[in-house]
Amino acid sequence: MPDPTHQNPGAHDPADKAGGPIHRLCELDGQALDALLAAMASETGGAGETGKAGTIGGIERGPVSAGLGERCEKVRELLALLEQDPAQDPAGDLTARTLEAIRAHEQRQRFSQQVQMLAEPRRTIGVNWHQLVTAAAVFIIGASLLMPVMERQKADSYRITGAANMGLAGQAMASYAADNQGQMPRGNTRPGMIWWNVGQAPAASNQGARSNSAHLYRLVRNGYISAAELSCPENAYANRTRLTHDDFDWSGPRSVSFSYQNQYTARAIRLDEAADMAILADRNPLYPVYQGRIVFDETTPMNAPSRAHRGAGQNVLAANGVVTWRVRPIVDSFGDNGLDNIWKATGIDFYTGRETPADPFDSMLVP
Amino acid sequence: MQDSGQTAPLEDLTDEQLLGRHRSGDDGALEVLIERYRLELFHFLARFVGNRTSADDIFQEAFIQVHISAGTFDISRRFKPWLFTIAANKARDHLRKNKRQKAASLSATVDQNQEGGRAFIDLMEADLPLPQEIAQEKETGQIVRDVVSSLPEHLREVLLLAYFNRMAYREIAENLGIPLGTVKSRLHAAVGTFAELWKAQAVPDDD
């Protein structure tokens, strides 16, 4: 029985039908070619790549039988022509792109498997693809209708909780005033000191607080109200517990929820001196936090609402303990001055952190 | 017992061990394999399909196929022939989809006055021109590229594997799944046809 792995080189190859005219080497040239290629393959152990000029020089010796030397030289010359067309190297990132293509293929496979799984009725616990899509569509439409309502309810809830907390702050103020000759919370201070460095300790124990919020924090420090109560539920950064045993201020500018009447005036006022005066409100929008520090934002309109309740308005606490919701930061001024903007000192439109109210009863609520 | 290569650095592992590691979920193993064959396989594909962009695509497709079929590969066998079989199949599919008119026209320039389109050539009498003897109207490298491209696929494939990839006849037979004698026969035909096409291209008739 003939060996099926061997075929006469001169025999017809069915694949020849595919191309144009085929020219075969004569028997002696064929022998020379076989000898040359066998020598080349044995040089590299049957593996590896050539393509470099001169790599087959000298291989006509070895297995080549006597009398074929000249033919081998002809074959060698002919094959050397192949090296006239140098190999084109691949792009440097071919490996990376191939790995990326494999990953993309895997993702497509996973995705199509998931789609197939969803489309297969038996695998969707008795629910077919169309039913699933319909259910999803109903859910999405329902959710899109419900979302605004739910958001509004949530905002209302935060506003009411904030107002309740501010009411507790009013009670705490009243208690504090009762224990401190009627005064609002106020530590060591004087006009001209910087008042927006929240969380920074005084330079020395006998030096004044470096932020207005530190005066308000005396309510927490002295146990008149908890840190959680003296915060707005909309403020994700608020410290809800006391920071340390002997803390003096909130830990940083973002932690402060409310703006408090600027205490860097020459004279401390009594709480019962100005019953209608605004003394506490949601955070003043003129002083955003930038790179961890409070700055004055001159691009924000002076009558802009607090950002605490998504720009809808702010809760405002008056000295008499009444909390009101106001869309604009304007209140009836104490006395006969007309309307007062609670965010700014009367007559001052640019702030460096050292400005003070125009008079003791000018509302200027700052962090 | 075969070393599973569990502790050795990936670069030191054999192709088959790397594929085994890839099957076990080692993310870096396939990358080492791809990098190892980046030049050799790409060069083969670029010459086979005659187009760098297509070679790039086919290279990626070949390794995607390796990844897909890695689970079915018998790691007691050699990886390289398997890889080249996959790549050659992909390249042939590509060529079939992009039938090259150029090949047919170039083949038509050689004498077709032989029985069944097959003839024997004796290199000692063929009077083949050397590169330095041909007219410089066309770059020699370009002529060689055109001639190789115009070879029938089944001949071009064995010629490239034997010459540039230095594969032994038995290895080519294993790669392509054809009898050893067919490899030999195709190589003789590839070189003979290459010689005729080279002569026709390098020394065009004045007629």
Coordinates of C-alpha atoms in Angstrom, one line a residue:
Chain A
M1 CA 0.0 0.0 0.0
P2 CA 1.5 3.4 -0.9
D3 CA 2.4 5.9 1.8
P4 CA -0.4 8.5 1.7
T5 CA 2.0 11.1 3.1
H6 CA 4.2 10.9 0.1
Q7 CA 3.4 12.1 -3.4
N8 CA 5.5 12.2 -6.5
P9 CA 6.7 15.8 -7.0
G10 CA 5.7 15.6 -10.6
A11 CA 2.2 14.4 -9.8
H12 CA -0.8 16.6 -10.4
D13 CA -1.8 18.8 -7.4
P14 CA -5.6 19.5 -7.4
A15 CA -4.8 23.0 -6.0
D16 CA -3.0 23.8 -9.3
K17 CA -6.3 24.4 -10.9
A18 CA -6.8 27.5 -8.9
G19 CA -4.1 29.6 -10.4
G20 CA -2.5 30.4 -13.8
P21 CA 0.1 28.4 -15.6
I22 CA 2.4 26.4 -13.3
H23 CA 6.1 25.7 -14.1
R24 CA 7.8 22.9 -12.2
L25 CA 11.5 22.5 -11.7
C26 CA 13.1 19.7 -13.6
E27 CA 14.1 16.7 -11.5
L28 CA 17.7 17.8 -10.9
D29 CA 16.8 21.4 -10.0
G30 CA 14.2 19.9 -7.6
Q31 CA 16.8 17.8 -5.9
A32 CA 19.0 20.9 -5.5
L33 CA 16.1 22.8 -4.0
D34 CA 15.3 20.0 -1.6
A35 CA 18.9 19.8 -0.5
L36 CA 19.2 23.6 0.0
L37 CA 15.9 23.9 2.0
A38 CA 16.7 20.9 4.1
A39 CA 20.1 22.5 5.0
M40 CA 18.4 25.8 5.9
A41 CA 15.8 24.1 8.0
S42 CA 18.4 22.0 9.8
E43 CA 20.5 25.2 10.5
T44 CA 17.6 26.6 12.6
G45 CA 16.2 23.3 13.8
G46 CA 13.2 23.7 11.5
A47 CA 12.2 26.9 13.1
G48 CA 13.0 30.6 12.9
E49 CA 12.9 33.2 10.2
T50 CA 15.4 34.4 7.7
G51 CA 15.0 37.2 5.3
K52 CA 18.4 38.7 5.9
A53 CA 20.8 39.0 3.0
G54 CA 23.4 36.3 2.7
T55 CA 21.7 33.9 5.1
I56 CA 21.8 31.0 2.7
G57 CA 25.4 31.6 1.5
G58 CA 27.5 28.5 1.9
I59 CA 24.6 26.1 2.5
E60 CA 25.1 24.4 -0.9
R61 CA 27.5 22.1 0.9
G62 CA 26.4 19.5 3.3
P63 CA 23.6 17.1 2.0
V64 CA 24.0 18.2 -1.6
S65 CA 25.2 15.3 -3.8
A66 CA 28.2 15.6 -6.1
G67 CA 27.3 17.0 -9.5
L68 CA 24.5 19.2 -8.2
G69 CA 26.8 22.0 -7.0
E70 CA 26.3 24.3 -10.0
R71 CA 22.5 23.7 -9.9
C72 CA 22.5 24.5 -6.2
E73 CA 24.2 27.8 -7.0
K74 CA 21.5 28.6 -9.6
V75 CA 18.7 27.7 -7.1
R76 CA 20.5 29.7 -4.4
E77 CA 20.7 32.8 -6.7
L78 CA 17.1 32.4 -7.6
L79 CA 15.9 32.1 -4.0
A80 CA 18.2 35.0 -3.0
L81 CA 15.9 37.2 -5.2
L82 CA 13.3 36.8 -2.6
E83 CA 15.4 38.9 -0.3
Q84 CA 15.2 41.8 -2.6
D85 CA 11.8 42.5 -1.1
P86 CA 12.6 43.1 2.6
A87 CA 10.2 42.2 5.3
Q88 CA 7.8 44.9 6.4
D89 CA 7.9 45.2 10.2
P90 CA 4.7 45.4 12.1
A91 CA 3.7 48.5 14.0
G92 CA 5.2 48.7 17.5
D93 CA 1.8 48.5 19.2
L94 CA 0.6 45.4 17.4
T95 CA 0.8 43.3 20.6
A96 CA -1.1 45.9 22.6
R97 CA -3.8 46.2 19.8
T98 CA -4.1 42.4 19.6
L99 CA -4.7 42.1 23.3
E100 CA -7.2 44.9 23.1
A101 CA -9.0 43.2 20.2
I102 CA -9.1 40.0 22.3
R103 CA -10.6 41.9 25.2
A104 CA -13.2 43.6 22.8
H105 CA -14.0 40.2 21.4
E106 CA -14.6 38.8 24.9
Q107 CA -16.9 41.8 25.8
R108 CA -18.9 41.3 22.6
Q109 CA -19.2 37.6 23.4
R110 CA -20.4 38.3 27.0
F111 CA -22.9 40.9 25.7
S112 CA -24.3 38.6 23.0
Q113 CA -24.6 35.8 25.6
Q114 CA -26.5 38.1 27.9
V115 CA -28.8 39.2 25.0
Q116 CA -29.3 35.6 24.1
M117 CA -30.1 34.7 27.6
L118 CA -32.7 37.5 27.8
A119 CA -34.1 36.5 24.5
E120 CA -34.5 32.9 25.5
P121 CA -38.0 32.5 27.0
R122 CA -37.1 29.4 29.1
R123 CA -34.2 31.2 30.8
T124 CA -36.2 34.3 31.9
I125 CA -38.4 32.6 34.5
G126 CA -41.4 32.5 32.2
V127 CA -41.0 36.0 31.0
N128 CA -40.1 36.5 27.4
W129 CA -38.0 39.3 25.8
H130 CA -41.0 41.4 24.7
Q131 CA -42.6 41.3 28.1
L132 CA -39.3 42.2 29.8
V133 CA -38.8 45.2 27.5
T134 CA -42.4 46.3 28.1
A135 CA -42.0 46.0 31.8
A136 CA -38.7 48.0 31.6
A137 CA -40.4 50.7 29.5
V138 CA -43.3 51.0 32.0
F139 CA -40.8 51.2 34.9
I140 CA -38.7 53.9 33.1
I141 CA -41.8 56.0 32.2
G142 CA -43.2 55.6 35.8
A143 CA -39.8 56.5 37.3
S144 CA -39.5 59.6 35.1
L145 CA -42.8 60.8 36.3
L146 CA -42.2 60.0 39.9
M147 CA -38.6 61.3 40.1
P148 CA -39.5 65.0 40.1
V149 CA -42.2 64.5 42.7
M150 CA -39.8 62.5 44.9
E151 CA -37.1 65.0 44.5
R152 CA -39.4 67.8 45.5
Q153 CA -40.6 65.9 48.5
K154 CA -37.1 65.3 49.5
A155 CA -36.2 68.9 49.2
D156 CA -39.2 69.9 51.2
S157 CA -38.2 67.4 53.9
Y158 CA -34.7 68.8 54.1
R159 CA -36.0 72.4 54.2
I160 CA -38.4 71.6 57.1
T161 CA -35.7 69.6 59.0
G162 CA -33.3 72.6 58.5
A163 CA -35.9 75.0 59.8
A164 CA -36.4 72.8 62.8
N165 CA -32.7 72.7 63.5
M166 CA -32.5 76.4 63.2
G167 CA -35.4 76.7 65.7
L168 CA -33.3 74.6 68.1
A169 CA -30.4 76.9 67.5
G170 CA -32.7 79.9 68.4
Q171 CA -33.5 78.2 71.7
A172 CA -29.8 77.5 72.3
M173 CA -29.0 81.1 71.6
A174 CA -31.7 82.2 74.1
S175 CA -30.2 79.8 76.8
Y176 CA -26.7 81.1 76.1
A177 CA -27.9 84.7 76.3
A178 CA -29.6 84.0 79.6
D179 CA -26.3 82.7 81.0
N180 CA -24.1 85.4 79.5
Q181 CA -25.7 88.8 80.3
G182 CA -28.0 88.6 77.3
Q183 CA -25.3 88.3 74.7
M184 CA -25.1 86.3 71.6
P185 CA -22.3 83.7 71.4
R186 CA -19.1 85.6 71.0
G187 CA -15.6 84.9 72.0
N188 CA -12.5 87.1 72.2
T189 CA -12.6 89.3 69.1
R190 CA -12.0 92.8 67.7
P191 CA -12.7 94.6 64.4
G192 CA -10.2 94.1 61.6
M193 CA -9.4 90.5 62.4
I194 CA -9.8 88.0 59.7
W195 CA -13.0 86.0 60.1
W196 CA -13.2 83.4 57.4
N197 CA -10.4 81.0 58.4
V198 CA -12.8 78.2 59.6
G199 CA -11.0 75.5 61.6
Q200 CA -7.8 77.5 62.2
A201 CA -6.9 77.7 65.9
P202 CA -6.2 81.1 67.4
A203 CA -2.5 82.1 67.3
A204 CA -2.5 82.0 71.1
S205 CA -5.0 81.2 73.9
N206 CA -5.5 84.9 74.5
Q207 CA -6.0 85.7 70.8
G208 CA -9.3 86.0 69.1
A209 CA -11.0 83.3 67.0
R210 CA -10.0 83.3 63.4
S211 CA -13.4 82.5 62.0
N212 CA -16.9 83.8 62.7
S213 CA -18.1 80.2 62.9
A214 CA -16.0 79.7 66.0
H215 CA -18.2 82.0 67.9
L216 CA -21.3 80.1 66.9
Y217 CA -19.6 76.9 67.8
R218 CA -19.5 78.0 71.4
L219 CA -23.1 76.7 71.5
V220 CA -21.9 73.2 70.7
R221 CA -18.8 73.4 72.9
N222 CA -20.7 74.6 75.9
G223 CA -23.5 72.0 75.4
Y224 CA -26.4 74.2 74.4
I225 CA -27.0 72.3 71.2
S226 CA -25.5 69.2 69.5
A227 CA -23.3 69.5 66.4
A228 CA -25.9 67.4 64.5
E229 CA -28.7 69.9 65.4
L230 CA -26.6 72.8 64.4
S231 CA -26.4 71.6 60.8
C232 CA -28.4 71.5 57.6
P233 CA -29.5 68.0 56.3
E234 CA -28.5 69.2 52.8
N235 CA -24.8 69.6 53.9
A236 CA -23.1 66.3 53.1
Y237 CA -19.8 67.6 54.7
A238 CA -21.4 68.6 58.0
N239 CA -19.7 67.3 61.2
R240 CA -22.5 65.6 63.0
T241 CA -20.6 65.0 66.2
R242 CA -18.2 67.1 68.3
L243 CA -14.8 66.9 66.8
T244 CA -12.6 66.5 69.9
H245 CA -12.9 67.1 73.6
D246 CA -11.7 70.7 73.5
D247 CA -12.5 71.6 69.9
F248 CA -13.2 75.3 69.2
D249 CA -14.6 75.3 65.6
W250 CA -15.9 73.1 62.8
S251 CA -13.1 71.1 61.2
G252 CA -13.2 73.0 57.9
P253 CA -15.1 75.5 55.7
R254 CA -17.4 72.9 54.1
S255 CA -18.5 71.5 57.5
V256 CA -20.2 74.8 58.4
S257 CA -23.9 74.7 57.5
F258 CA -25.1 78.1 58.8
S259 CA -23.9 81.6 58.5
Y260 CA -23.9 83.6 61.7
Q261 CA -24.1 87.3 62.4
N262 CA -20.6 88.7 62.1
Q263 CA -19.2 89.1 65.6
Y264 CA -16.1 91.2 64.7
T265 CA -17.8 94.4 65.7
A266 CA -16.5 96.9 68.3
R267 CA -19.5 96.2 70.6
A268 CA -21.3 93.0 71.4
I269 CA -25.0 93.3 71.2
R270 CA -27.6 91.8 73.4
L271 CA -30.0 89.3 71.9
D272 CA -33.0 91.3 73.2
E273 CA -31.8 94.5 71.6
A274 CA -32.9 93.7 68.1
A275 CA -35.7 91.1 68.2
D276 CA -36.4 91.1 64.4
M277 CA -32.7 91.1 63.3
A278 CA -31.6 88.2 61.2
I279 CA -28.8 86.4 63.1
L280 CA -28.5 83.0 61.5
A281 CA -29.3 81.6 58.1
D282 CA -28.3 78.8 55.7
R283 CA -24.9 79.2 54.2
N284 CA -24.1 82.6 52.6
P285 CA -23.5 82.0 48.8
L286 CA -21.0 84.9 48.5
Y287 CA -18.4 82.8 50.2
P288 CA -17.8 79.5 48.4
V289 CA -15.0 77.1 49.3
Y290 CA -12.1 77.1 46.8
Q291 CA -9.2 74.7 47.3
G292 CA -10.1 74.2 51.0
R293 CA -10.4 77.9 51.8
I294 CA -13.3 80.4 51.9
V295 CA -13.1 83.0 49.2
F296 CA -15.3 85.9 48.2
D297 CA -17.0 85.3 44.9
E298 CA -17.6 88.6 43.3
T299 CA -19.5 87.0 40.4
T300 CA -22.3 85.9 42.6
P301 CA -25.1 88.5 42.7
M302 CA -25.4 90.0 46.2
N303 CA -29.1 89.0 46.4
A304 CA -28.5 85.4 45.3
P305 CA -30.2 82.7 47.5
S306 CA -28.2 80.2 49.5
R307 CA -26.9 77.2 47.6
A308 CA -27.9 75.0 50.6
H309 CA -31.4 74.2 49.3
R310 CA -30.4 74.0 45.6
G311 CA -30.8 77.7 45.2
A312 CA -34.5 77.7 46.2
G313 CA -34.1 80.0 49.2
Q314 CA -32.9 79.9 52.8
N315 CA -34.2 79.5 56.3
V316 CA -33.5 82.6 58.4
L317 CA -33.5 82.8 62.2
A318 CA -34.3 86.1 63.8
A319 CA -33.0 87.2 67.2
N320 CA -36.5 86.6 68.7
G321 CA -36.2 82.9 67.8
V322 CA -38.6 82.9 64.8
V323 CA -37.5 80.9 61.7
T324 CA -38.8 81.9 58.3
W325 CA -38.2 80.6 54.8
R326 CA -37.2 83.3 52.4
V327 CA -36.7 83.0 48.7
R328 CA -34.5 86.2 48.7
P329 CA -31.9 87.2 51.3
I330 CA -33.7 90.5 52.1
V331 CA -35.3 91.2 55.4
D332 CA -37.0 94.1 57.0
S333 CA -34.3 95.9 58.7
F334 CA -34.3 96.7 62.4
G335 CA -35.1 100.3 62.9
D336 CA -36.0 102.6 60.0
N337 CA -33.4 101.6 57.4
G338 CA -35.8 99.8 55.1
L339 CA -34.7 96.5 53.6
D340 CA -31.4 94.8 54.6
N341 CA -29.4 92.3 52.6
I342 CA -28.4 89.6 55.2
W343 CA -25.4 88.5 53.2
K344 CA -23.5 91.8 53.2
A345 CA -22.5 94.8 55.2
T346 CA -24.4 97.8 54.2
G347 CA -22.3 99.9 51.7
I348 CA -19.6 97.2 51.1
D349 CA -19.5 95.2 47.9
F350 CA -16.1 93.6 48.0
Y351 CA -14.8 91.4 50.8
T352 CA -11.3 90.4 52.0
G353 CA -12.4 88.6 55.1
R354 CA -11.9 91.5 57.5
E355 CA -15.0 93.6 56.8
T356 CA -17.5 94.2 59.6
P357 CA -21.2 95.3 59.7
A358 CA -22.0 98.9 59.1
D359 CA -23.4 99.1 62.6
P360 CA -24.2 96.6 65.4
F361 CA -27.7 96.0 63.9
D362 CA -26.7 95.6 60.3
S363 CA -27.2 91.9 59.5
M364 CA -24.1 90.4 57.9
L365 CA -24.3 86.6 58.2
V366 CA -21.0 84.9 57.4
P367 CA -19.4 81.5 57.9
Chain B
M1 CA 6.6 14.5 33.2
Q2 CA 6.2 17.8 31.5
D3 CA 7.1 20.9 33.4
S4 CA 4.0 22.9 33.9
G5 CA 6.1 26.0 34.4
Q6 CA 4.1 27.3 37.4
T7 CA 7.0 29.1 39.0
A8 CA 9.3 30.0 36.1
P9 CA 9.2 33.5 34.6
L10 CA 6.8 33.7 31.6
E11 CA 9.6 34.6 29.2
D12 CA 11.4 31.3 30.0
L13 CA 8.4 29.1 29.3
T14 CA 7.8 27.2 26.1
D15 CA 5.0 28.2 23.8
E16 CA 2.9 25.2 24.9
Q17 CA 3.5 26.0 28.6
L18 CA 2.5 29.6 27.9
L19 CA -0.7 28.5 26.3
G20 CA -1.4 26.3 29.3
R21 CA -0.9 29.2 31.6
H22 CA -3.2 31.3 29.5
R23 CA -5.9 28.7 29.8
S24 CA -5.4 28.8 33.6
G25 CA -6.2 32.5 33.5
D26 CA -2.7 34.0 33.6
D27 CA -3.3 37.3 31.8
G28 CA 0.4 37.9 30.9
A29 CA 1.0 34.5 29.2
L30 CA -0.8 35.4 25.9
E31 CA 1.0 38.7 25.7
V32 CA 4.3 36.9 25.9
L33 CA 3.2 34.5 23.1
I34 CA 2.0 37.3 20.9
E35 CA 5.2 39.3 21.4
R36 CA 7.2 36.1 20.7
Y37 CA 5.5 35.7 17.2
R38 CA 5.0 39.3 16.4
L39 CA 7.8 39.6 13.8
E40 CA 7.8 36.1 12.4
L41 CA 4.1 35.7 11.9
F42 CA 3.6 39.3 10.7
H43 CA 6.4 38.9 8.1
F44 CA 4.8 35.7 6.8
L45 CA 1.4 37.3 6.6
A46 CA 2.6 40.5 5.0
R47 CA 4.4 38.5 2.3
F48 CA 1.5 36.1 1.9
V49 CA -1.3 38.7 1.5
G50 CA 1.0 41.3 0.0
N51 CA -0.5 44.0 2.2
R52 CA 0.7 45.4 5.5
T53 CA -2.7 46.6 6.7
S54 CA -4.3 43.3 5.9
A55 CA -1.5 41.4 7.6
D56 CA -2.1 43.5 10.7
D57 CA -5.8 42.6 10.8
I58 CA -5.1 38.9 10.1
F59 CA -2.5 38.8 12.8
Q60 CA -5.0 40.0 15.3
E61 CA -7.7 37.7 14.1
A62 CA -5.3 34.7 14.3
F63 CA -4.6 35.4 18.0
I64 CA -8.3 36.0 18.7
Q65 CA -8.8 32.5 17.3
V66 CA -6.0 31.2 19.4
H67 CA -7.7 32.7 22.5
I68 CA -11.0 31.2 21.5
S69 CA -9.7 27.8 20.8
A70 CA -7.0 27.6 23.5
G71 CA -9.2 25.2 25.5
T72 CA -9.2 22.6 22.7
F73 CA -5.5 22.7 22.0
D74 CA -3.6 19.6 23.0
I75 CA -0.5 21.0 24.8
S76 CA 1.4 17.9 24.2
R77 CA 1.6 19.0 20.5
R78 CA 3.6 22.0 19.2
F79 CA 2.0 25.4 19.3
K80 CA 3.8 27.0 16.3
P81 CA 2.4 24.8 13.6
W82 CA -1.1 25.3 15.1
L83 CA -0.6 29.1 15.1
F84 CA 0.6 29.1 11.5
T85 CA -2.3 26.9 10.4
I86 CA -4.8 29.3 11.9
A87 CA -3.0 32.3 10.5
A88 CA -2.7 30.8 7.0
N89 CA -6.4 29.8 7.0
K90 CA -7.3 33.4 8.0
A91 CA -5.0 34.7 5.3
R92 CA -6.5 32.5 2.6
D93 CA -10.0 33.5 3.7
H94 CA -8.9 37.1 3.3
L95 CA -7.5 36.5 -0.1
R96 CA -10.6 34.8 -1.3
K97 CA -12.7 37.7 -0.2
N98 CA -10.4 40.2 -2.0
K99 CA -9.7 38.4 -5.3
R100 CA -6.6 40.0 -6.8
Q101 CA -7.0 41.0 -10.4
K102 CA -3.3 41.9 -10.5
A103 CA -2.2 38.3 -9.9
A104 CA -4.2 37.1 -12.9
S105 CA -2.8 39.7 -15.2
L106 CA 0.8 39.1 -14.1
S107 CA 0.4 35.3 -14.6
A108 CA -0.9 36.0 -18.0
T109 CA 2.4 37.4 -19.1
V110 CA 4.2 34.0 -19.0
D111 CA 4.0 31.5 -21.8
Q112 CA 0.8 29.5 -21.4
N113 CA 1.6 27.3 -24.3
Q114 CA 2.0 24.2 -22.2
E115 CA 0.0 21.1 -21.7
G116 CA -2.6 21.7 -19.0
G117 CA -0.8 24.9 -18.0
R118 CA 2.1 22.9 -16.5
A119 CA 5.7 22.8 -17.8
F120 CA 9.2 21.9 -16.5
I121 CA 11.9 24.4 -16.3
D122 CA 15.7 23.7 -16.2
L123 CA 17.4 26.6 -14.4
M124 CA 20.7 25.8 -16.1
E125 CA 19.1 26.7 -19.4
A126 CA 16.6 29.3 -18.3
D127 CA 18.9 32.3 -18.7
L128 CA 17.4 34.1 -15.7
P129 CA 18.5 37.7 -15.3
L130 CA 20.2 38.8 -12.1
P131 CA 18.9 41.8 -10.2
Q132 CA 21.8 44.0 -11.4
E133 CA 21.2 43.0 -15.0
I134 CA 17.6 44.2 -15.2
A135 CA 16.4 47.6 -16.4
Q136 CA 16.0 50.1 -13.6
E137 CA 12.6 51.3 -14.7
K138 CA 11.1 49.4 -11.9
E139 CA 12.5 48.8 -8.4
T140 CA 13.8 45.2 -8.1
G141 CA 12.1 44.8 -4.7
Q142 CA 8.8 45.8 -6.2
I143 CA 9.2 43.3 -9.1
V144 CA 9.9 40.5 -6.6
R145 CA 6.9 41.6 -4.5
D146 CA 4.7 41.6 -7.6
V147 CA 6.0 38.2 -8.7
V148 CA 5.5 36.6 -5.2
S149 CA 2.0 38.1 -5.0
S150 CA 1.1 36.7 -8.4
L151 CA 2.0 33.1 -7.4
P152 CA -1.0 31.0 -6.7
E153 CA -1.8 31.0 -3.0
H154 CA -1.0 27.4 -2.4
L155 CA 2.4 27.8 -3.9
R156 CA 3.2 31.2 -2.3
E157 CA 2.3 29.7 1.1
V158 CA 4.8 26.8 1.0
L159 CA 7.5 29.0 -0.5
L160 CA 7.3 31.6 2.3
L161 CA 7.1 29.0 5.0
A162 CA 10.1 27.0 3.7
Y163 CA 12.3 29.9 2.8
F164 CA 11.6 32.7 5.2
N165 CA 10.3 30.7 8.2
R166 CA 12.8 27.9 7.5
M167 CA 10.3 25.2 8.2
A168 CA 11.2 21.7 7.3
Y169 CA 8.9 19.9 4.7
R170 CA 7.4 17.7 7.4
E171 CA 6.6 20.8 9.5
I172 CA 4.9 22.5 6.6
A173 CA 3.0 19.3 5.9
E174 CA 1.8 19.4 9.5
N175 CA 1.0 23.1 9.3
L176 CA -1.1 22.9 6.2
G177 CA -2.5 19.4 6.7
I178 CA -1.3 18.1 3.4
P179 CA 0.9 15.1 2.5
L180 CA 4.7 15.5 2.6
G181 CA 4.9 14.8 -1.1
T182 CA 2.5 17.6 -1.9
V183 CA 4.7 20.0 0.0
K184 CA 7.6 19.0 -2.1
S185 CA 5.6 19.1 -5.3
R186 CA 4.2 22.6 -4.4
L187 CA 7.7 23.9 -3.6
H188 CA 9.1 22.7 -6.9
A189 CA 6.2 24.4 -8.6
A190 CA 6.5 27.5 -6.6
V191 CA 10.2 28.0 -7.4
G192 CA 9.7 27.1 -11.0
T193 CA 6.8 29.4 -11.5
F194 CA 8.6 32.1 -9.6
A195 CA 11.5 31.8 -12.0
E196 CA 9.3 32.1 -15.0
L197 CA 7.4 35.1 -13.7
W198 CA 10.6 36.8 -12.6
K199 CA 12.1 36.3 -16.1
A200 CA 8.9 37.6 -17.7
Q201 CA 8.8 40.7 -15.5
A202 CA 12.5 41.5 -15.4
V203 CA 13.0 41.1 -19.1
P204 CA 9.7 42.2 -20.7
D205 CA 9.1 41.4 -24.4
D206 CA 9.5 44.2 -26.8
D207 CA 6.5 43.0 -28.8

